[in-house]
mmCIF file of N, CA and C in Angstrom:
data_model
loop_
_atom_site.group_PDB
_atom_site.id
_atom_site.type_symbol
_atom_site.label_atom_id
_atom_site.label_comp_id
_atom_site.label_asym_id
_atom_site.label_seq_id
_atom_site.Cartn_x
_atom_site.Cartn_y
_atom_site.Cartn_z
ATOM 1 N N MET A 176 16.157 2.364 29.572
ATOM 2 C CA MET A 176 15.312 1.936 28.487
ATOM 3 C C MET A 176 15.238 0.424 28.520
ATOM 4 N N GLY A 177 14.256 -0.082 29.193
ATOM 5 C CA GLY A 177 14.126 -1.522 29.321
ATOM 6 C C GLY A 177 13.005 -2.072 28.468
ATOM 7 N N ALA A 178 12.781 -3.342 28.625
ATOM 8 C CA ALA A 178 11.736 -4.020 27.868
ATOM 9 C C ALA A 178 10.382 -3.888 28.548
ATOM 10 N N PHE A 179 10.368 -3.374 29.756
ATOM 11 C CA PHE A 179 9.131 -3.281 30.506
ATOM 12 C C PHE A 179 8.513 -1.900 30.349
ATOM 13 N N VAL A 180 7.196 -1.863 30.339
ATOM 14 C CA VAL A 180 6.455 -0.614 30.220
ATOM 15 C C VAL A 180 5.936 -0.246 31.597
ATOM 16 N N THR A 181 6.204 0.972 32.009
ATOM 17 C CA THR A 181 5.693 1.427 33.297
ATOM 18 C C THR A 181 4.298 2.003 33.114
ATOM 19 N N SER A 182 3.600 2.172 34.210
ATOM 20 C CA SER A 182 2.236 2.693 34.135
ATOM 21 C C SER A 182 2.211 4.138 33.647
ATOM 22 N N GLY A 183 3.291 4.867 33.820
ATOM 23 C CA GLY A 183 3.346 6.241 33.329
ATOM 24 C C GLY A 183 3.499 6.327 31.820
ATOM 25 N N GLU A 184 4.087 5.306 31.207
ATOM 26 C CA GLU A 184 4.287 5.299 29.758
ATOM 27 C C GLU A 184 3.093 4.735 28.999
ATOM 28 N N LEU A 185 2.216 4.019 29.669
ATOM 29 C CA LEU A 185 1.110 3.334 29.008
ATOM 30 C C LEU A 185 0.169 4.279 28.257
ATOM 31 N N PRO A 186 -0.258 5.406 28.824
ATOM 32 C CA PRO A 186 -1.129 6.309 28.049
ATOM 33 C C PRO A 186 -0.461 6.831 26.777
ATOM 34 N N ASN A 187 0.832 7.102 26.836
ATOM 35 C CA ASN A 187 1.534 7.568 25.643
ATOM 36 C C ASN A 187 1.597 6.488 24.569
ATOM 37 N N ILE A 188 1.795 5.249 24.977
ATOM 38 C CA ILE A 188 1.848 4.141 24.024
ATOM 39 C C ILE A 188 0.482 3.924 23.380
ATOM 40 N N ILE A 189 -0.576 3.993 24.174
ATOM 41 C CA ILE A 189 -1.931 3.837 23.637
ATOM 42 C C ILE A 189 -2.246 4.973 22.675
ATOM 43 N N TRP A 190 -1.886 6.202 23.035
ATOM 44 C CA TRP A 190 -2.139 7.355 22.170
ATOM 45 C C TRP A 190 -1.375 7.213 20.847
ATOM 46 N N LEU A 191 -0.144 6.746 20.895
ATOM 47 C CA LEU A 191 0.650 6.539 19.687
ATOM 48 C C LEU A 191 0.019 5.469 18.795
ATOM 49 N N ALA A 192 -0.508 4.412 19.389
ATOM 50 C CA ALA A 192 -1.171 3.359 18.617
ATOM 51 C C ALA A 192 -2.436 3.890 17.941
ATOM 52 N N VAL A 193 -3.204 4.718 18.643
ATOM 53 C CA VAL A 193 -4.419 5.310 18.067
ATOM 54 C C VAL A 193 -4.059 6.240 16.913
ATOM 55 N N GLU A 194 -3.025 7.048 17.088
ATOM 56 C CA GLU A 194 -2.587 7.943 16.012
ATOM 57 C C GLU A 194 -2.115 7.158 14.792
ATOM 58 N N GLY A 195 -1.379 6.091 15.016
ATOM 59 C CA GLY A 195 -0.908 5.267 13.905
ATOM 60 C C GLY A 195 -2.052 4.618 13.154
ATOM 61 N N LEU A 196 -3.039 4.099 13.882
ATOM 62 C CA LEU A 196 -4.199 3.484 13.252
ATOM 63 C C LEU A 196 -5.001 4.515 12.465
ATOM 64 N N THR A 197 -5.143 5.713 13.021
ATOM 65 C CA THR A 197 -5.853 6.786 12.330
ATOM 66 C C THR A 197 -5.152 7.155 11.031
ATOM 67 N N CYS A 198 -3.845 7.268 11.067
ATOM 68 C CA CYS A 198 -3.078 7.584 9.853
ATOM 69 C C CYS A 198 -3.210 6.475 8.817
ATOM 70 N N LEU A 199 -3.178 5.223 9.243
ATOM 71 C CA LEU A 199 -3.303 4.092 8.328
ATOM 72 C C LEU A 199 -4.659 4.091 7.630
ATOM 73 N N VAL A 200 -5.738 4.300 8.381
ATOM 74 C CA VAL A 200 -7.083 4.304 7.804
ATOM 75 C C VAL A 200 -7.257 5.500 6.870
ATOM 76 N N THR A 201 -6.733 6.664 7.258
ATOM 77 C CA THR A 201 -6.835 7.857 6.413
ATOM 78 C C THR A 201 -6.086 7.663 5.102
ATOM 79 N N LEU A 202 -4.895 7.110 5.166
ATOM 80 C CA LEU A 202 -4.112 6.866 3.956
ATOM 81 C C LEU A 202 -4.795 5.838 3.055
ATOM 82 N N ALA A 203 -5.335 4.781 3.633
ATOM 83 C CA ALA A 203 -6.039 3.767 2.842
ATOM 84 C C ALA A 203 -7.286 4.357 2.191
ATOM 85 N N THR A 204 -8.000 5.224 2.899
ATOM 86 C CA THR A 204 -9.181 5.874 2.343
ATOM 87 C C THR A 204 -8.804 6.781 1.185
ATOM 88 N N LEU A 205 -7.729 7.528 1.333
ATOM 89 C CA LEU A 205 -7.267 8.422 0.272
ATOM 90 C C LEU A 205 -6.867 7.638 -0.975
ATOM 91 N N VAL A 206 -6.120 6.575 -0.792
ATOM 92 C CA VAL A 206 -5.666 5.769 -1.936
ATOM 93 C C VAL A 206 -6.847 5.113 -2.637
ATOM 94 N N THR A 207 -7.787 4.550 -1.882
ATOM 95 C CA THR A 207 -8.917 3.858 -2.505
ATOM 96 C C THR A 207 -9.890 4.829 -3.149
ATOM 97 N N ALA A 208 -9.952 6.060 -2.671
ATOM 98 C CA ALA A 208 -10.839 7.046 -3.288
ATOM 99 C C ALA A 208 -10.288 7.535 -4.625
ATOM 100 N N LEU A 209 -8.991 7.516 -4.795
ATOM 101 C CA LEU A 209 -8.369 8.055 -6.004
ATOM 102 C C LEU A 209 -8.044 7.000 -7.058
ATOM 103 N N THR A 210 -8.294 5.743 -6.768
ATOM 104 C CA THR A 210 -7.951 4.673 -7.709
ATOM 105 C C THR A 210 -9.175 3.809 -7.988
ATOM 106 N N PRO A 211 -9.193 3.104 -9.119
ATOM 107 C CA PRO A 211 -10.319 2.203 -9.398
ATOM 108 C C PRO A 211 -10.328 1.011 -8.442
ATOM 109 N N THR A 212 -11.486 0.407 -8.303
ATOM 110 C CA THR A 212 -11.623 -0.716 -7.384
ATOM 111 C C THR A 212 -11.067 -2.004 -7.974
ATOM 112 N N ARG A 213 -11.354 -2.253 -9.231
ATOM 113 C CA ARG A 213 -10.959 -3.510 -9.874
ATOM 114 C C ARG A 213 -9.755 -3.294 -10.786
ATOM 115 N N TRP A 214 -8.862 -4.280 -10.759
ATOM 116 C CA TRP A 214 -7.662 -4.254 -11.592
ATOM 117 C C TRP A 214 -7.593 -5.542 -12.389
ATOM 118 N N ASN A 215 -6.930 -5.499 -13.542
ATOM 119 C CA ASN A 215 -6.753 -6.703 -14.365
ATOM 120 C C ASN A 215 -5.709 -7.637 -13.777
ATOM 121 N N MET A 216 -4.743 -7.081 -13.074
ATOM 122 C CA MET A 216 -3.692 -7.901 -12.463
ATOM 123 C C MET A 216 -4.173 -8.402 -11.106
ATOM 124 N N GLN A 217 -4.024 -9.693 -10.862
ATOM 125 C CA GLN A 217 -4.552 -10.302 -9.646
ATOM 126 C C GLN A 217 -3.882 -9.757 -8.390
ATOM 127 N N CYS A 218 -2.573 -9.490 -8.443
ATOM 128 C CA CYS A 218 -1.884 -9.003 -7.244
ATOM 129 C C CYS A 218 -2.371 -7.605 -6.869
ATOM 130 N N LEU A 219 -2.593 -6.732 -7.860
ATOM 131 C CA LEU A 219 -3.114 -5.395 -7.557
ATOM 132 C C LEU A 219 -4.560 -5.463 -7.087
ATOM 133 N N ASP A 220 -5.341 -6.361 -7.682
ATOM 134 C CA ASP A 220 -6.729 -6.519 -7.262
ATOM 135 C C ASP A 220 -6.802 -6.952 -5.801
ATOM 136 N N ARG A 221 -5.948 -7.896 -5.401
ATOM 137 C CA ARG A 221 -5.912 -8.378 -4.017
ATOM 138 C C ARG A 221 -5.455 -7.258 -3.071
ATOM 139 N N LEU A 222 -4.450 -6.485 -3.487
ATOM 140 C CA LEU A 222 -3.952 -5.374 -2.677
ATOM 141 C C LEU A 222 -5.043 -4.342 -2.429
ATOM 142 N N PHE A 223 -5.788 -3.985 -3.474
ATOM 143 C CA PHE A 223 -6.817 -2.973 -3.303
ATOM 144 C C PHE A 223 -8.045 -3.511 -2.577
ATOM 145 N N GLN A 224 -8.281 -4.812 -2.614
ATOM 146 C CA GLN A 224 -9.329 -5.385 -1.767
ATOM 147 C C GLN A 224 -8.957 -5.234 -0.295
ATOM 148 N N MET A 225 -7.680 -5.453 0.018
ATOM 149 C CA MET A 225 -7.207 -5.279 1.398
ATOM 150 C C MET A 225 -7.288 -3.808 1.817
ATOM 151 N N LEU A 226 -6.886 -2.898 0.920
ATOM 152 C CA LEU A 226 -6.964 -1.472 1.228
ATOM 153 C C LEU A 226 -8.407 -1.031 1.436
ATOM 154 N N ASN A 227 -9.343 -1.564 0.645
ATOM 155 C CA ASN A 227 -10.755 -1.247 0.850
ATOM 156 C C ASN A 227 -11.235 -1.735 2.206
ATOM 157 N N LEU A 228 -10.756 -2.880 2.634
ATOM 158 C CA LEU A 228 -11.117 -3.399 3.951
ATOM 159 C C LEU A 228 -10.575 -2.489 5.053
ATOM 160 N N ILE A 229 -9.316 -2.077 4.941
ATOM 161 C CA ILE A 229 -8.709 -1.188 5.938
ATOM 162 C C ILE A 229 -9.411 0.164 5.954
ATOM 163 N N ALA A 230 -9.802 0.663 4.763
ATOM 164 C CA ALA A 230 -10.445 1.971 4.667
ATOM 165 C C ALA A 230 -11.895 1.941 5.142
ATOM 166 N N GLY A 231 -12.449 0.765 5.325
ATOM 167 C CA GLY A 231 -13.832 0.665 5.785
ATOM 168 C C GLY A 231 -14.833 0.632 4.652
ATOM 169 N N ASN A 232 -14.399 0.366 3.436
ATOM 170 C CA ASN A 232 -15.293 0.286 2.286
ATOM 171 C C ASN A 232 -15.839 -1.130 2.167
ATOM 172 N N VAL A 233 -16.686 -1.509 3.104
ATOM 173 C CA VAL A 233 -17.271 -2.851 3.122
ATOM 174 C C VAL A 233 -18.778 -2.728 3.309
ATOM 175 N N GLY A 234 -19.493 -3.770 2.976
ATOM 176 C CA GLY A 234 -20.945 -3.756 3.138
ATOM 177 C C GLY A 234 -21.595 -2.780 2.182
ATOM 178 N N HIS A 235 -22.439 -1.901 2.713
ATOM 179 C CA HIS A 235 -23.120 -0.912 1.885
ATOM 180 C C HIS A 235 -22.213 0.260 1.537
ATOM 181 N N ASN A 236 -21.139 0.437 2.238
ATOM 182 C CA ASN A 236 -20.192 1.518 1.969
ATOM 183 C C ASN A 236 -19.160 1.022 0.957
ATOM 184 N N ARG A 237 -19.505 1.068 -0.320
ATOM 185 C CA ARG A 237 -18.635 0.573 -1.390
ATOM 186 C C ARG A 237 -18.196 1.740 -2.267
ATOM 187 N N ASN A 238 -17.169 1.514 -3.064
ATOM 188 C CA ASN A 238 -16.731 2.510 -4.033
ATOM 189 C C ASN A 238 -17.767 2.621 -5.144
ATOM 190 N N ALA A 239 -17.825 3.774 -5.812
ATOM 191 C CA ALA A 239 -18.838 4.015 -6.836
ATOM 192 C C ALA A 239 -18.685 3.077 -8.030
ATOM 193 N N ASP A 240 -17.458 2.760 -8.422
ATOM 194 C CA ASP A 240 -17.267 1.890 -9.580
ATOM 195 C C ASP A 240 -17.349 0.409 -9.229
ATOM 196 N N ASP A 241 -17.631 0.084 -7.993
ATOM 197 C CA ASP A 241 -17.736 -1.306 -7.558
ATOM 198 C C ASP A 241 -19.175 -1.806 -7.609
ATOM 199 N N ARG A 242 -20.107 -0.948 -7.955
ATOM 200 C CA ARG A 242 -21.529 -1.323 -7.965
ATOM 201 C C ARG A 242 -21.940 -1.895 -9.286
#
């Protein structure tokens, strides 16, 4: 178990990264769909702006209460 990645391990590492990214986007989409977009507390508002960005809720694809 070294610090170097062999060519045989590379597809598994790429697949794991894709799965992790998919899980992150799915979780962010679920959280943003079930919660309001705007919050009175600045830290929560900033957090949910970041989650909306990760979930892909940007541009014309916005939450219903954000219009």
